[in-house]
Tab-separated table of C-alpha atoms in Angstrom:
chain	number	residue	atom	x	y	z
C	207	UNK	CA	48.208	-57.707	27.629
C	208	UNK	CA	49.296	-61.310	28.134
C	209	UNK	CA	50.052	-62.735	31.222
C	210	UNK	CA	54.415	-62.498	32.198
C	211	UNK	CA	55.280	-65.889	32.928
C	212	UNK	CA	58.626	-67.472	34.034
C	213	UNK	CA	59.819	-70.852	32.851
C	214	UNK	CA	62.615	-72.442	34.734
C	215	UNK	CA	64.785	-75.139	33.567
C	216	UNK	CA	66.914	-77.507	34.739
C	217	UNK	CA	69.436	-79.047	31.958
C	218	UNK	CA	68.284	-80.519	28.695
C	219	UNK	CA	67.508	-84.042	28.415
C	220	UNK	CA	65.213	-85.944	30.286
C	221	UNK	CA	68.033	-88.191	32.402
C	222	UNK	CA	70.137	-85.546	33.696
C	223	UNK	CA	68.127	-82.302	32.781
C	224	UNK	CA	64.622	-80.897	32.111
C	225	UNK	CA	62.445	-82.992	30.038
C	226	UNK	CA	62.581	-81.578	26.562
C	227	UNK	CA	58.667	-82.794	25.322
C	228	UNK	CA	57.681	-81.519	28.751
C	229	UNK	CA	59.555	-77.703	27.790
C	230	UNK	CA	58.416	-77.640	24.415
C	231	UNK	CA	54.619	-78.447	25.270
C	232	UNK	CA	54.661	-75.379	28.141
C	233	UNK	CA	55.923	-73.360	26.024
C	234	UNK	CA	53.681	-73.797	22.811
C	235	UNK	CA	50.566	-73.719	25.207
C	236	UNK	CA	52.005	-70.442	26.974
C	237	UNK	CA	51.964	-69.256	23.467
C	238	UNK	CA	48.699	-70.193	22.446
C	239	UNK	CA	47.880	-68.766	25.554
C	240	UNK	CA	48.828	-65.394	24.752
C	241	UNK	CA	51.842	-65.660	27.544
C	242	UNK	CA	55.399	-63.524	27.609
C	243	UNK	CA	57.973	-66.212	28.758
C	244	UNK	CA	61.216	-65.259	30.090
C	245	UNK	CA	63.284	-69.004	30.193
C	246	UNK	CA	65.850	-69.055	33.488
C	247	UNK	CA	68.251	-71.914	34.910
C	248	UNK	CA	70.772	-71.907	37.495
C	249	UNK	CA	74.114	-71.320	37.053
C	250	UNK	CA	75.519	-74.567	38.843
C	251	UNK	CA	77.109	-77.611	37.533
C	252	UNK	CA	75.023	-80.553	36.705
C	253	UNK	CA	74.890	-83.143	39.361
C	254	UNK	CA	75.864	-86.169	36.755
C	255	UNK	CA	75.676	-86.371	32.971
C	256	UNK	CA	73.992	-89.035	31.398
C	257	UNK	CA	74.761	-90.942	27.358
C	258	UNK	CA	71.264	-90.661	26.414
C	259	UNK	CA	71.374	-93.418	23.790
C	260	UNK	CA	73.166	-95.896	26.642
C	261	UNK	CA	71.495	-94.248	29.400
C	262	UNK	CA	74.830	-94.956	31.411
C	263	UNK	CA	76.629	-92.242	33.387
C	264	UNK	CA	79.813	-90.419	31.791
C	265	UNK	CA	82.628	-88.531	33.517
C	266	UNK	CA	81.631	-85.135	31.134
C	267	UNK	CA	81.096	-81.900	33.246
C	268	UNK	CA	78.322	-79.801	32.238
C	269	UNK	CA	76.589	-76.853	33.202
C	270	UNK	CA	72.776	-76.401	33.882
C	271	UNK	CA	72.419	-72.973	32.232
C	272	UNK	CA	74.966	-73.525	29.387
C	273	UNK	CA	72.560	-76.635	28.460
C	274	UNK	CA	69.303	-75.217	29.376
C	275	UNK	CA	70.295	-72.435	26.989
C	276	UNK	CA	69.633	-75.417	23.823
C	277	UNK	CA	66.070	-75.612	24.977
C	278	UNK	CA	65.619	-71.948	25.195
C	279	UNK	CA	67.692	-71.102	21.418
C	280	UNK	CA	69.799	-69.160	23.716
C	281	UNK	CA	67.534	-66.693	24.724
C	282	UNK	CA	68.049	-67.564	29.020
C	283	UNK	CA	68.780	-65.551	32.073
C	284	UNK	CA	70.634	-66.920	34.937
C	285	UNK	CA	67.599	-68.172	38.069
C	286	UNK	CA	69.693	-65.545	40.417
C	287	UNK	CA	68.692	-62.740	38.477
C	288	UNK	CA	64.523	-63.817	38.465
C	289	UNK	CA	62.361	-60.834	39.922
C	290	UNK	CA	59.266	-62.290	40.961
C	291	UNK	CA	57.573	-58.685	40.705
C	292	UNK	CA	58.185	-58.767	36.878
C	293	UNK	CA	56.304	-61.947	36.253
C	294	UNK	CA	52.851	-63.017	36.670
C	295	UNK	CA	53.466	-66.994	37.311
C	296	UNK	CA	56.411	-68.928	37.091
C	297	UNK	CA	56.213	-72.694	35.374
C	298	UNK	CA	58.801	-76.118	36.204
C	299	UNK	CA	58.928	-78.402	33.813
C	300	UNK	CA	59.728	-81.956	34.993
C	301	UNK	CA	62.995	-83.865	33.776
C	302	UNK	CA	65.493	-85.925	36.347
C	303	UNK	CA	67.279	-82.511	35.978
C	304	UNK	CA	64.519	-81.054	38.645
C	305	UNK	CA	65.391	-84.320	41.179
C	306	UNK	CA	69.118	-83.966	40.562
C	307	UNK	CA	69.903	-80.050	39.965
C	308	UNK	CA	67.037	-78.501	41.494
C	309	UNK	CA	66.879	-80.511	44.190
C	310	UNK	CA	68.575	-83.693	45.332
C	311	UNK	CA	65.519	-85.795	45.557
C	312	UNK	CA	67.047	-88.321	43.237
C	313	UNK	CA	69.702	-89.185	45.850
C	314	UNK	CA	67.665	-87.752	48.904
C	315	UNK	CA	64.121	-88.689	48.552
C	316	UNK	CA	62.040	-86.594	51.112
C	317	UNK	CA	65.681	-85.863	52.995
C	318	UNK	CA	66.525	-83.480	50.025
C	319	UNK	CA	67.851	-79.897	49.578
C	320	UNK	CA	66.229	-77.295	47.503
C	321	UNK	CA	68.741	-75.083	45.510
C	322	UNK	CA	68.743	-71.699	47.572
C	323	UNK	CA	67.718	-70.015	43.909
C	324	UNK	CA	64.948	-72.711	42.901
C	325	UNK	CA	63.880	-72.401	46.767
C	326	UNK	CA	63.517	-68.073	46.721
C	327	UNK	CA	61.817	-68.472	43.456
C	328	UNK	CA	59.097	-70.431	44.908
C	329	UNK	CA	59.185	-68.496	47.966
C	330	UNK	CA	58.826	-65.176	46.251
C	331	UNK	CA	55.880	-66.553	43.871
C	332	UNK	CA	53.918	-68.032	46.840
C	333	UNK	CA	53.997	-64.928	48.990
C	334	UNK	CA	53.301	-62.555	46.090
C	335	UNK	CA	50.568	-64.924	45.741
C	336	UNK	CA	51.082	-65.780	42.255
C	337	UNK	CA	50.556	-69.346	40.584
C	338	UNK	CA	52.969	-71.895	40.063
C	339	UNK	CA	52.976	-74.590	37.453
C	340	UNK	CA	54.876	-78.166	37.693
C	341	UNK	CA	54.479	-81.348	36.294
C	342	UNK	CA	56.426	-84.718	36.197
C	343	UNK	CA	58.571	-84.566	39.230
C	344	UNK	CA	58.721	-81.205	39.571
C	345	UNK	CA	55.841	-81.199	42.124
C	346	UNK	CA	58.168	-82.504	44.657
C	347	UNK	CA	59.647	-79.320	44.865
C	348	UNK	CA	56.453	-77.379	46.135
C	349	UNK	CA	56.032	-80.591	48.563
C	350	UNK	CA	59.644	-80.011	50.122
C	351	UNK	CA	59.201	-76.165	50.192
C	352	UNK	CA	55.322	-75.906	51.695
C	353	UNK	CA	54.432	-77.998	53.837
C	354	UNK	CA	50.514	-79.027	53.823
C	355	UNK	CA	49.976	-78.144	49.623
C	356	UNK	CA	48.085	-80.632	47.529
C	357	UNK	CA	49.937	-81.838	44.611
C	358	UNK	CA	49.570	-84.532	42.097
C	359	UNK	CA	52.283	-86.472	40.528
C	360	UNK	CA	49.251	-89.172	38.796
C	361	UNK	CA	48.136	-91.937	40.751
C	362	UNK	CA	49.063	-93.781	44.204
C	363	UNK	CA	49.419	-97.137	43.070
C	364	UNK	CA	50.980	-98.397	39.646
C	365	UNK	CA	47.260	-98.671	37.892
C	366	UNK	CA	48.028	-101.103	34.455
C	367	UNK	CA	51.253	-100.489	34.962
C	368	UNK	CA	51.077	-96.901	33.749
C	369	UNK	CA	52.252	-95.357	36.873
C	370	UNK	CA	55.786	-96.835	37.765
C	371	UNK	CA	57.018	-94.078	39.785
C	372	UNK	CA	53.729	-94.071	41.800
C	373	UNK	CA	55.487	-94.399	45.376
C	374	UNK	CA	56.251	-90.922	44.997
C	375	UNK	CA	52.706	-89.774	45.883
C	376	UNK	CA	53.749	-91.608	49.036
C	377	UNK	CA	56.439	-90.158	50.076
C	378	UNK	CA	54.967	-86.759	48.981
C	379	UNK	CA	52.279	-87.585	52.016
C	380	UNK	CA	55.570	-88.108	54.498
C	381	UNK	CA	56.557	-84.754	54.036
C	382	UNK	CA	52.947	-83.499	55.882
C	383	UNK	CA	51.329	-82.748	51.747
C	384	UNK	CA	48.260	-83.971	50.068
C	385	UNK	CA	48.687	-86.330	46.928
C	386	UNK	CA	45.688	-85.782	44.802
C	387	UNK	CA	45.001	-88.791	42.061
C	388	UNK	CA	44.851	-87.459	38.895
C	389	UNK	CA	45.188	-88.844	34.968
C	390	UNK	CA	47.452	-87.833	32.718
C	391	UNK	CA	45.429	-85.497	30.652
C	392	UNK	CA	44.391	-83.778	34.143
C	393	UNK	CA	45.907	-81.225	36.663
C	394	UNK	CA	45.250	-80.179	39.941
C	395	UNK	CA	44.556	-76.747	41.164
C	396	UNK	CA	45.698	-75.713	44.787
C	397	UNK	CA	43.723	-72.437	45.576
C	398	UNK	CA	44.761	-71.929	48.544
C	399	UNK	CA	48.348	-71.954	47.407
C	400	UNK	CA	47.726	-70.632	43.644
C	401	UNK	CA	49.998	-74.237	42.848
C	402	UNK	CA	49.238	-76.099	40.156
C	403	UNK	CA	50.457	-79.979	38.987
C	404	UNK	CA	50.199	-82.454	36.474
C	405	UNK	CA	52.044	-85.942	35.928
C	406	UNK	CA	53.225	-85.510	32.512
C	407	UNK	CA	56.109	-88.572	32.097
C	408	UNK	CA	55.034	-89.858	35.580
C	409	UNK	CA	52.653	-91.449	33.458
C	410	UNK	CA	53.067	-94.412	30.781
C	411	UNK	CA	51.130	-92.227	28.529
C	412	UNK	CA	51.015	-91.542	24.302
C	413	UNK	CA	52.603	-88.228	24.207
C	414	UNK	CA	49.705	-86.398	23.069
C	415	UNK	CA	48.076	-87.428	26.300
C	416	UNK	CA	51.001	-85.853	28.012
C	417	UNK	CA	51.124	-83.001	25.904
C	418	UNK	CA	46.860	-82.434	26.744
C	419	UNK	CA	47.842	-82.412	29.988
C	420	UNK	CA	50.009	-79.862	30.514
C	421	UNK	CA	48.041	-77.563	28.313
C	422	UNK	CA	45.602	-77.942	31.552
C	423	UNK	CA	48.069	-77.141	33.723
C	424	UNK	CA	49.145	-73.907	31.651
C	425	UNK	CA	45.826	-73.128	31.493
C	426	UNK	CA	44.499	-72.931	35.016
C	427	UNK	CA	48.142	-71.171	35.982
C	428	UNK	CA	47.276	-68.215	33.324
C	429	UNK	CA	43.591	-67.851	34.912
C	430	UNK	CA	44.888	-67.711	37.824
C	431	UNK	CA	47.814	-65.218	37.148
């Protein structure tokens, strides 16, 4: 039987939601993998929504699940109604959707809230000791919600200029974690939390590389489910 895994989204587009190369490539490897995936979001309004092609703010109103719900071909459960004791592992992609509807890292940095549904999800997962999977910024999550994990979001310092966002290993460190260096077509494996990370679009990367990556991150969450 293949492993139950829940994927949780967070909009669709990488300014204002999830990231969709990020979905797409967990969700092909969960499949190659043999994986059931049940795709959740929460049923909240976004935080902002973003012209893609100007990349400028707009005064639309949209809402996380109703968009999430493109990514998923409609086939999506509200995150309220996720039973941790039906699923073997439960996967974030990244996406400014995670910083802005998951969380309000984009506005709080390390001061952020976790949405009370993204929060019990992890909190349900961790003490039914089963793995969790994020990538891009999505790691910040597990950083704001346990204290004292490892996590990596890349690299620490902006190496060739591949690694723009790289201060948020930093901060990551303020809020009492370990940031583990890692390249994009690497993840790293928490055992004593069952968490698992990769940078993904932290990383200046071909999107193959990207892609590679998170395969490894699917990968050690379904051995360890």
């Amino acid at each position: 039987m293949g492993k139950r895994v829940a994927l949780v989204l967070a909009g669709c587009g990488v300014f204002d939601g999830s990231e969709i190369h990020e979905a797409s490539a967990a969700l092909v490897h969960l499949s190659r993998g043999g994986a059931e995936v049940k795709i959740f979001a929460p049923n909240i309004e976004q935080r902002d929504v973003v012209n893609h092609l100007k990349g400028s703010p707009t005064e639309e109103k949209r809402n996380v699940l109703v968009e999430s719900a493109r990514l998923a071909r409609g086939n999506i459960q509200d995150l309220a109604e996720l039973k941790a004791s039906e699923f073997d592992a439960v996967i974030f992609p990244g996406g400014f959707g995670v910083a802005k509807n998951l969380c309000s890292w984009a506005v709080d940095g390390t001061n952020c809230t976790v949405n009370e549904h993204v929060s019990s999800t992890l909190q349900a997962f961790h003490s039914a000791k089963k793995p969790i999977g994020l990538c891009c910024i999505s790691p910040v999550l597990a950083a704001k919600v346990f204290p004292g994990c490892e996590v990596t979001v890349g690299q620490d310092k902006n190496v060739d200029g591949r690694f723009p966002d790289a201060e948020t290993a930093s901060a990551i460190a303020e809020l009492g974690c370990k940031h583990v260096c890692k390249n994009v077509n690497e993840s790293h494996v928490d055992k004593a939390n069952k968490i698992v990370t990769t940078c993904a679009f932290m990383c200046k990367a071909p999107l193959h590389e990207i892609f590679d990556g998170i395969g490894t991150m699917v990968q050690e969450v379904l051995k360890l489910a």
